[in-house]
Coordinates of C-alpha atoms and ligand atoms in Angstrom, one line a residue:
X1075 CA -28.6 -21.7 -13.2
X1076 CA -27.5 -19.4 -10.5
X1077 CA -30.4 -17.7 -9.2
X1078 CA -29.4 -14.1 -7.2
X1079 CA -31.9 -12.4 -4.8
X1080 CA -31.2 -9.0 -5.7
X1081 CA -33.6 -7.9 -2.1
X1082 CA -35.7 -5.3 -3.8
X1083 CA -32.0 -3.2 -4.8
X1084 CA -31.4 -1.2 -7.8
X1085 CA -29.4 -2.8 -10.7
X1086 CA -26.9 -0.4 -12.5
X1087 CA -24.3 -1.6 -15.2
X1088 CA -21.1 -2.1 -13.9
X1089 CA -18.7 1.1 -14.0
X1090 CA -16.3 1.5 -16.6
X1091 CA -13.4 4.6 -15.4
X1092 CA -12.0 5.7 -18.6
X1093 CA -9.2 7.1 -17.0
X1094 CA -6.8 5.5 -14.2
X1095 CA -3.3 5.5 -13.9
X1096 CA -3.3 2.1 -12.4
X1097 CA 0.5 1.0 -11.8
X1098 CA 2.6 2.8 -9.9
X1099 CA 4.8 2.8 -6.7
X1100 CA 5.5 5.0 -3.7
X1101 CA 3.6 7.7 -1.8
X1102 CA 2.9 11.1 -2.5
X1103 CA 0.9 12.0 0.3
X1104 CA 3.2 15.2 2.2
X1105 CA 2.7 17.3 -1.0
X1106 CA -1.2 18.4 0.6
X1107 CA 0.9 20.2 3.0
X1108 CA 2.8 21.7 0.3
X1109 CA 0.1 22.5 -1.1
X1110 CA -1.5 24.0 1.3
X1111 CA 1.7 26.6 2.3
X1112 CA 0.5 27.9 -1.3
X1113 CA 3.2 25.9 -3.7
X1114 CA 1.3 24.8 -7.2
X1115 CA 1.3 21.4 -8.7
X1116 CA 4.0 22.9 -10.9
X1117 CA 6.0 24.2 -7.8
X1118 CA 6.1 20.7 -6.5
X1119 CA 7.3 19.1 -9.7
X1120 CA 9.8 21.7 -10.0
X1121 CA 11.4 20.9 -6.7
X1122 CA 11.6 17.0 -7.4
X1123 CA 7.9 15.8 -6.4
X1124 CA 5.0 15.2 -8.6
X1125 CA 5.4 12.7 -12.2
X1126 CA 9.3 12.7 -11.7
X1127 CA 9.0 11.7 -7.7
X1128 CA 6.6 8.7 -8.5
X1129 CA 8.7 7.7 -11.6
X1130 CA 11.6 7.0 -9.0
X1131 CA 9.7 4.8 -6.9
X1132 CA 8.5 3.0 -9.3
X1133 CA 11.5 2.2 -12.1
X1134 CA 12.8 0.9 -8.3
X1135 CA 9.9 -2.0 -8.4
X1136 CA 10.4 -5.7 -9.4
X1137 CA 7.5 -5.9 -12.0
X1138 CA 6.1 -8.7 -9.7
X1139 CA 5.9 -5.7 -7.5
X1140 CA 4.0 -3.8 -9.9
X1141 CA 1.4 -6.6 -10.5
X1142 CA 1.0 -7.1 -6.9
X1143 CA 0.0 -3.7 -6.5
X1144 CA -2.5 -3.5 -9.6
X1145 CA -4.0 -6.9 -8.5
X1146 CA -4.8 -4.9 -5.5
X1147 CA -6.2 -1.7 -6.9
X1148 CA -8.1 -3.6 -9.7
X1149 CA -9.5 -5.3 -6.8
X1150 CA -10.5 -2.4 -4.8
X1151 CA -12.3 -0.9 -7.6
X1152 CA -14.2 -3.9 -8.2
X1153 CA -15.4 -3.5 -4.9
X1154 CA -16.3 -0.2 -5.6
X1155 CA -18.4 -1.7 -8.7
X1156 CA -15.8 -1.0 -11.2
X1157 CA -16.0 -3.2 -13.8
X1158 CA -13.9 -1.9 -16.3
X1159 CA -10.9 0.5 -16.7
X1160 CA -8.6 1.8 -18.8
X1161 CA -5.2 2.0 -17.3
X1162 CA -2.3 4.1 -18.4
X1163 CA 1.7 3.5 -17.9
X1164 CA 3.6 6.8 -17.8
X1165 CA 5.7 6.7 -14.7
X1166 CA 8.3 4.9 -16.5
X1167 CA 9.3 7.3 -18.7
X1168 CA 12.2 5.0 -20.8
X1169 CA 11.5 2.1 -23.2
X1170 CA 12.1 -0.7 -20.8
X1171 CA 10.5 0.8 -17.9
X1172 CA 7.3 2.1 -20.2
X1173 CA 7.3 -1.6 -21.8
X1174 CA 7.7 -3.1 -17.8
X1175 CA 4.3 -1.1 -16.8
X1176 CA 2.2 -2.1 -20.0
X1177 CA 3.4 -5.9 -19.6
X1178 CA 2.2 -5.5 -15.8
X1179 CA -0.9 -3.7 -16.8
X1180 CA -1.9 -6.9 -18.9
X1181 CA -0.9 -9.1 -16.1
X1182 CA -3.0 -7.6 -14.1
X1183 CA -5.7 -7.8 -16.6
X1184 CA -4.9 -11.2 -17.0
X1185 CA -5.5 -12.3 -13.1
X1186 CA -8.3 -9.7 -12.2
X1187 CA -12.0 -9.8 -13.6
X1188 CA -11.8 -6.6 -13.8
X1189 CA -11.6 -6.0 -17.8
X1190 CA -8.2 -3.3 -18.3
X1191 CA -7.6 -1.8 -21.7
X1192 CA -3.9 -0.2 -21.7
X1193 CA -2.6 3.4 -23.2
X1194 CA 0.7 4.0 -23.5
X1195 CA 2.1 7.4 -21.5
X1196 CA 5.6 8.1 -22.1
X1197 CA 5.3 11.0 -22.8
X1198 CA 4.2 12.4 -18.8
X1199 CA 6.6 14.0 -18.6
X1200 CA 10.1 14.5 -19.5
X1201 CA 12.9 12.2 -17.5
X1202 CA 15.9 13.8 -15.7
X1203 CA 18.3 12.7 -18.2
X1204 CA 17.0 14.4 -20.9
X1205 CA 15.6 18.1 -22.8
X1206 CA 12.4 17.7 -23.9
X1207 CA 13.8 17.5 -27.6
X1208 CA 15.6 14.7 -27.1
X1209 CA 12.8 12.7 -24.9
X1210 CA 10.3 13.3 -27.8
X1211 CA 12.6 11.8 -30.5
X1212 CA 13.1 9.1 -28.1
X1213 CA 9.3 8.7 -27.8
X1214 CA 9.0 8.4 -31.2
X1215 CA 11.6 6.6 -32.9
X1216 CA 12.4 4.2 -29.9
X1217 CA 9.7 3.7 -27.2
X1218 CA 6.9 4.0 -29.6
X1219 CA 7.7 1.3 -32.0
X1220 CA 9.1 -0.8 -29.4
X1221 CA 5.3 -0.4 -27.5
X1222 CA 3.6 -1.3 -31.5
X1223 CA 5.8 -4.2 -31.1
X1224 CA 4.7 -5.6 -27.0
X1225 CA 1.2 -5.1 -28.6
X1226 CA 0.0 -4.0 -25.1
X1227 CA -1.4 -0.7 -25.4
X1228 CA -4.6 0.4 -27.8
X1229 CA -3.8 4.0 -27.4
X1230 CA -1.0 6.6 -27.1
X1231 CA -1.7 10.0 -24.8
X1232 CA 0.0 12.8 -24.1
X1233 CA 0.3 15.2 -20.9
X1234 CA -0.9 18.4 -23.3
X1235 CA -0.6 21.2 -20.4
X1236 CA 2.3 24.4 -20.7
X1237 CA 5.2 23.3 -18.9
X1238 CA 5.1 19.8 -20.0
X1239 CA 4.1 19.1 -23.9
X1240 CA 3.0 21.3 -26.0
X1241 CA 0.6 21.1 -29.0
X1242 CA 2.9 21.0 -31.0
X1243 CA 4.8 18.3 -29.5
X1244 CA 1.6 16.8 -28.6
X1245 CA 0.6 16.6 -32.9
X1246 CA 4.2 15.2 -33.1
X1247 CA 3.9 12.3 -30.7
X1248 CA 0.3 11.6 -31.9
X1249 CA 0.3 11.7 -35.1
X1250 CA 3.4 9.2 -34.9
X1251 CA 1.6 6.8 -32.7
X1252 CA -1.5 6.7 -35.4
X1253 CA 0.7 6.2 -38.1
X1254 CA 1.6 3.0 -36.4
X1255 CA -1.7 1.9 -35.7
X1256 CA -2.3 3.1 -32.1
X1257 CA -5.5 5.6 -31.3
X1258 CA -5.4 8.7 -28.8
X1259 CA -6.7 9.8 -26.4
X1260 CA -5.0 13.2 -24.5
X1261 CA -4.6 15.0 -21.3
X1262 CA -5.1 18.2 -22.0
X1263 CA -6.5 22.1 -20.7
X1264 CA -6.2 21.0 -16.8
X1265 CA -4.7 24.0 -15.7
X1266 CA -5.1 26.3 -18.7
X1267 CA -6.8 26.4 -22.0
X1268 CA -3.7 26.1 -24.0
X1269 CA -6.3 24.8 -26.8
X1270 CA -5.3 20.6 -26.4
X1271 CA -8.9 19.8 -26.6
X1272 CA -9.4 21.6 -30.4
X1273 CA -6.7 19.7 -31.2
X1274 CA -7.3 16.5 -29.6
X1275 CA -10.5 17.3 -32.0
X1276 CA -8.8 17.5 -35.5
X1277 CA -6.4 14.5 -34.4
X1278 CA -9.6 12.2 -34.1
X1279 CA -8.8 11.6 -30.7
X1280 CA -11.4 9.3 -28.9
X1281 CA -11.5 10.9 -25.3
X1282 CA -9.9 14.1 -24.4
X1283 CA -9.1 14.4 -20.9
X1284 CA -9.3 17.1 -17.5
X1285 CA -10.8 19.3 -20.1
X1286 CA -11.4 21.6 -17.3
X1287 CA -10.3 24.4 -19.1
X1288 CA -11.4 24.4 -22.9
X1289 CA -13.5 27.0 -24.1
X1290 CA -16.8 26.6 -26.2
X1291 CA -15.8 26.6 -29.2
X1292 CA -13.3 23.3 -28.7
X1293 CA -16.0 21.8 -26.7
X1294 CA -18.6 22.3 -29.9
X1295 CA -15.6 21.0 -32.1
X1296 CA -15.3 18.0 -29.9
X1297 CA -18.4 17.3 -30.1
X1298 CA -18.8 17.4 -33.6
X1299 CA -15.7 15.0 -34.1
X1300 CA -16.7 12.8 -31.8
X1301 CA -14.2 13.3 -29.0
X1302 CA -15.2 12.4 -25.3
X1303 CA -14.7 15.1 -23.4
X1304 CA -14.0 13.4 -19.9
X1305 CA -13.9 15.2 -17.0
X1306 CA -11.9 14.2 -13.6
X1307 CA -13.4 16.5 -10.7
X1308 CA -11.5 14.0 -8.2
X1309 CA -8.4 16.0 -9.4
X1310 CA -9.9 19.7 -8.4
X1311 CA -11.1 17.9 -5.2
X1312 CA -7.7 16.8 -4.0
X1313 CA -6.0 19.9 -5.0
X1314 CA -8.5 22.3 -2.9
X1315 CA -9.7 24.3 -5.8
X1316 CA -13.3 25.9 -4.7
X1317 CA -13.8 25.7 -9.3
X1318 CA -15.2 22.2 -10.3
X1319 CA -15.3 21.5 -13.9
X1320 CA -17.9 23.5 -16.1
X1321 CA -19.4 19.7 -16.7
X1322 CA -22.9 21.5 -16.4
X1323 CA -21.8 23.0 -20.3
X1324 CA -22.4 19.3 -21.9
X1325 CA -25.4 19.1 -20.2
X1326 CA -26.8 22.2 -21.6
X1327 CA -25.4 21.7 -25.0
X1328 CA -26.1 17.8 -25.6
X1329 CA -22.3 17.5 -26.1
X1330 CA -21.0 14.7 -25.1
X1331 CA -19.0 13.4 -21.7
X1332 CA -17.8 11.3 -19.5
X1333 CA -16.6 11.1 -15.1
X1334 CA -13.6 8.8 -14.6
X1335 CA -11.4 8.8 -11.3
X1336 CA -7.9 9.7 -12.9
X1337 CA -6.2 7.1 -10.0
X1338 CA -2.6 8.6 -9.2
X1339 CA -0.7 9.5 -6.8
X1340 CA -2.1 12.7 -6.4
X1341 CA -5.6 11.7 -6.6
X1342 CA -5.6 8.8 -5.1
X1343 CA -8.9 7.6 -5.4
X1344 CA -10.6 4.4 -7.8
X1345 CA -13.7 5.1 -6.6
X1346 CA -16.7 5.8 -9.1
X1347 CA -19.3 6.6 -6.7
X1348 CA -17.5 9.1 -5.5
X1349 CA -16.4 10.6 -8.8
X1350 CA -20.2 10.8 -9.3
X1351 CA -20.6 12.5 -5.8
X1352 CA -18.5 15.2 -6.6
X1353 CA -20.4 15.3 -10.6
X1354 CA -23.0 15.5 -8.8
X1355 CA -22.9 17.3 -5.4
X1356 CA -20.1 19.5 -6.7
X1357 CA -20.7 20.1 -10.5
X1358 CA -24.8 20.3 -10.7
X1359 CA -25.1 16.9 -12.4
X1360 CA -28.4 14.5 -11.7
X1361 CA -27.2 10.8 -10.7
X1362 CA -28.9 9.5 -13.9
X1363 CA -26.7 11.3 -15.9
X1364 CA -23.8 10.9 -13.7
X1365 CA -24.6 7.4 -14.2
X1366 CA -24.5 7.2 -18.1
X1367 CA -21.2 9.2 -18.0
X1368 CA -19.6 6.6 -16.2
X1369 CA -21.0 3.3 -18.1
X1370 CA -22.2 3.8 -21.8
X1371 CA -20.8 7.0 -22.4
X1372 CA -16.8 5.8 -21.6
X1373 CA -17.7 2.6 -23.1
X1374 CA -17.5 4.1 -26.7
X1375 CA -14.1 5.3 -26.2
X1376 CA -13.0 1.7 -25.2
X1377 CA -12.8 -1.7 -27.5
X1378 CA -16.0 -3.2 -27.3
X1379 CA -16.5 -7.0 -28.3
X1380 CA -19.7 -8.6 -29.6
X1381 CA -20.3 -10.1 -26.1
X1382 CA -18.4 -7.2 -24.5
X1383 CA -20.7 -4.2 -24.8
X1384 CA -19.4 -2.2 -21.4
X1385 CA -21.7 -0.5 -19.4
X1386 CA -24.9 -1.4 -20.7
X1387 CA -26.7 -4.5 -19.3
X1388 CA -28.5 -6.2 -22.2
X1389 CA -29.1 -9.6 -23.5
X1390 CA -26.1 -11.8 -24.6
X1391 CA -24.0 -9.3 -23.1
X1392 CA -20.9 -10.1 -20.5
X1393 CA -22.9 -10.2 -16.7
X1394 CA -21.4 -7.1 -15.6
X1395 CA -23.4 -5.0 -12.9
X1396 CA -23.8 -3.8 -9.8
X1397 CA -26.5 -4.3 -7.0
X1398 CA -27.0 -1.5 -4.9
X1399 CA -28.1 -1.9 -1.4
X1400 CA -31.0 1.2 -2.2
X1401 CA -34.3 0.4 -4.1
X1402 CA -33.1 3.8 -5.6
X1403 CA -30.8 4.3 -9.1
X1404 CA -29.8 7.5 -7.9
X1405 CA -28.3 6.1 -4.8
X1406 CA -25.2 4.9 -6.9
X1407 CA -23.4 8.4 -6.1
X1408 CA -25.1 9.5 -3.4
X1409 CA -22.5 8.4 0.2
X1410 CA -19.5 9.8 -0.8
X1411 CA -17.1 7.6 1.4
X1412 CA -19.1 4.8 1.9
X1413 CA -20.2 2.1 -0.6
X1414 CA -23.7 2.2 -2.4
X1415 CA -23.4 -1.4 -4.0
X1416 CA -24.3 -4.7 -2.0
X1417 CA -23.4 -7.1 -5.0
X1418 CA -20.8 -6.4 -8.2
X1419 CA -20.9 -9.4 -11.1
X1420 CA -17.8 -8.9 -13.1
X1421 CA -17.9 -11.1 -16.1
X1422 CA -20.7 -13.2 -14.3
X1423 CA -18.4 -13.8 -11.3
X1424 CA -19.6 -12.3 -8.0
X1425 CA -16.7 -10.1 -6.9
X1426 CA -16.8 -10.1 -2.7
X1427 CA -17.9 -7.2 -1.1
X1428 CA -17.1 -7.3 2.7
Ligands
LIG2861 O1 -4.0 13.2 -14.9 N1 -1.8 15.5 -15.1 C1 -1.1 14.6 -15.4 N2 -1.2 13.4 -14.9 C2 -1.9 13.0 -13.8 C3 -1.3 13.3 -12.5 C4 0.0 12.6 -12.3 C5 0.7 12.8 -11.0 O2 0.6 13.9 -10.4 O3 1.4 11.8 -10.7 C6 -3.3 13.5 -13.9 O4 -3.8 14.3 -13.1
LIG2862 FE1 -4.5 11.5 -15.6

């Protein structure tokens, strides 16, 4: 028996980030000053930055590249007591390059002890070569089957916002995907309520993403249907906006929610802790509740196993948990840009934390 002095610290599940975009290559960091001369994240994509930059840079990557770098990033979220994740491809954006990211995704799953459940993404945006017309009857009749096929990805999700997909495109590609077996779960209302989460709602989508947006009614619906509403503050932080998410809403409504870090190249962050920093420094949430957003509550919108029950520490259950170096719970999101945790088990092996 290994016996582990915990020295007095708090125990918490280990985290589960429902939302990463894991894989991908390049750097995006000049757009901040772009940003800050006034130009929108839709400015920037127009002129050749955003999705369609990083879907150069990365197409250009050996998919031992690829690996390499989600070895890496699976690691550092580990260290930042992140047990699981799901992990999204997207910055592919044809069938080979799509397929390439999912097989490196479960590579990666494969050499890390990180647990990573895979959603398929192609439709992120729309590639150079194409109109969007063309790129969705792509998605469907050629990437998506092809991704059934690899038998990678659990889920299918689409970039729901105006000036990418629209709900209607967004029932097209979705309802495809389900019809061949694969779940959702959707970007939608980051920018503007353009209504993605009521119909991420009568899709029987499992999480519904950014959400930022949505009115009440959608967030009632959701509710109701049993859609995650999972909010990513670590997007509003990076982009400057002074409006968090309402997350506060859930709270007073019992609907309910999930934090998850949205990695990318934009937000370029895998760090729980400080997702819960910003829930709860920035959006009025207590670190308890912070806390169940980011284990049990994302766990039901992954695949659970009989000895896989993510983010809840119970008997029989896969050792995964973090030690943190306060006697306190709350202290799990409570140094933003520092690290709360001492020890992370991952699957009963100690991940190294110095
Ligand atoms: O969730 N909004 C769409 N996708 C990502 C950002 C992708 C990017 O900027 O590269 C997101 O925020
Ligand atoms: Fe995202």
């Amino acid at each position: 028996m290994n016996i582990i002095d915990a020295k007095g610290g708090a125990i918490v599940p280990g985290f589960v980030d429902s939302h990463t975009h894991l894989i991908w290559g390049g750097d995006r960091s000049n757009e901040m000053a772009l940003r800050q001369k006034g130009l929108s994240y839709s400015d920037i994509s127009k002129m050749g930055g955003g999705i369609s930059k990083t879907v150069e840079t990365t197409r250009s990557l050996s998919i031992q590249e690829l690996v390499d770098l989600g070895v890496q990033r699976a690691s550092n979220a580990l260290r930042m007591g992140t047990t699981t994740m799901e992990a999204k491809s997207g910055y592919g954006l044809s069938a080979e390059s799509e397929l390439k990211l999912l097989e490196a995704t479960e590579r990666v799953n494969r050499i890390s002890v990180c647990d990573i459940q895979a959603t398929w993404l192609g439709a992120h945006d729309v590639p150079k070569r194409n109109n969007k017309e063309e790129y969705i009857e792509e998605l469907v009749s050629r990437q998506l089957p092809m991704v059934v096929q690899q038998g990678i990805a659990v889920w299918a999700d689409v970039f729901c916002e105006p000036g990418w997909f629209t709900i209607d495109d967004t029932i097209e590609i979705i309802t495809a995907s389900n019809n061949m077996g694969l779940g959702s779960r959707i970007h939608a209302d980051e920018f503007v309520d353009s209504g993605g989460l009521g119909i991420a709602a009568e899709l029987g989508s499992i999480s519904a993403d950014h959400v930022a947006k949505s009115d009440d009614d959608s967030r009632a619906k959701a509710h109701e249907s049993g859609v995650m509403q999972t909010f990513l503050p670590g997007t509003q932080y990076v982009m400057g906006m002074n409006e968090f998410p309402p997350i506060k809403k859930c709270v007073e409504n019992s609907w309910a929610f999930s934090i998850a870090s949205d990695f990318n190249p934009n937000c370029n962050t895998i760090s729980m802790p400080f997702v819960g920093s910003l829930a709860t420094h920035r959006c009025g949430i207590d670190p308890i509740t912070a806390l169940a957003a980011s284990t049990r509550n994302p766990s039901t919108t992954l695949k659970n196993t009989e000895n896989k029950n993510y983010g809840v520490i119970s008997v029989n259950n896969s050792a995964s948990f973090n030690i943190l170096r306060s006697k306190k719970v709350e202290s799990w999101c409570q140094s933003p840009g520092m690290n709360p945790i001492s020890k992370t088990l991952a699957n009963g092996i100690i991940v190294k934390h110095e």
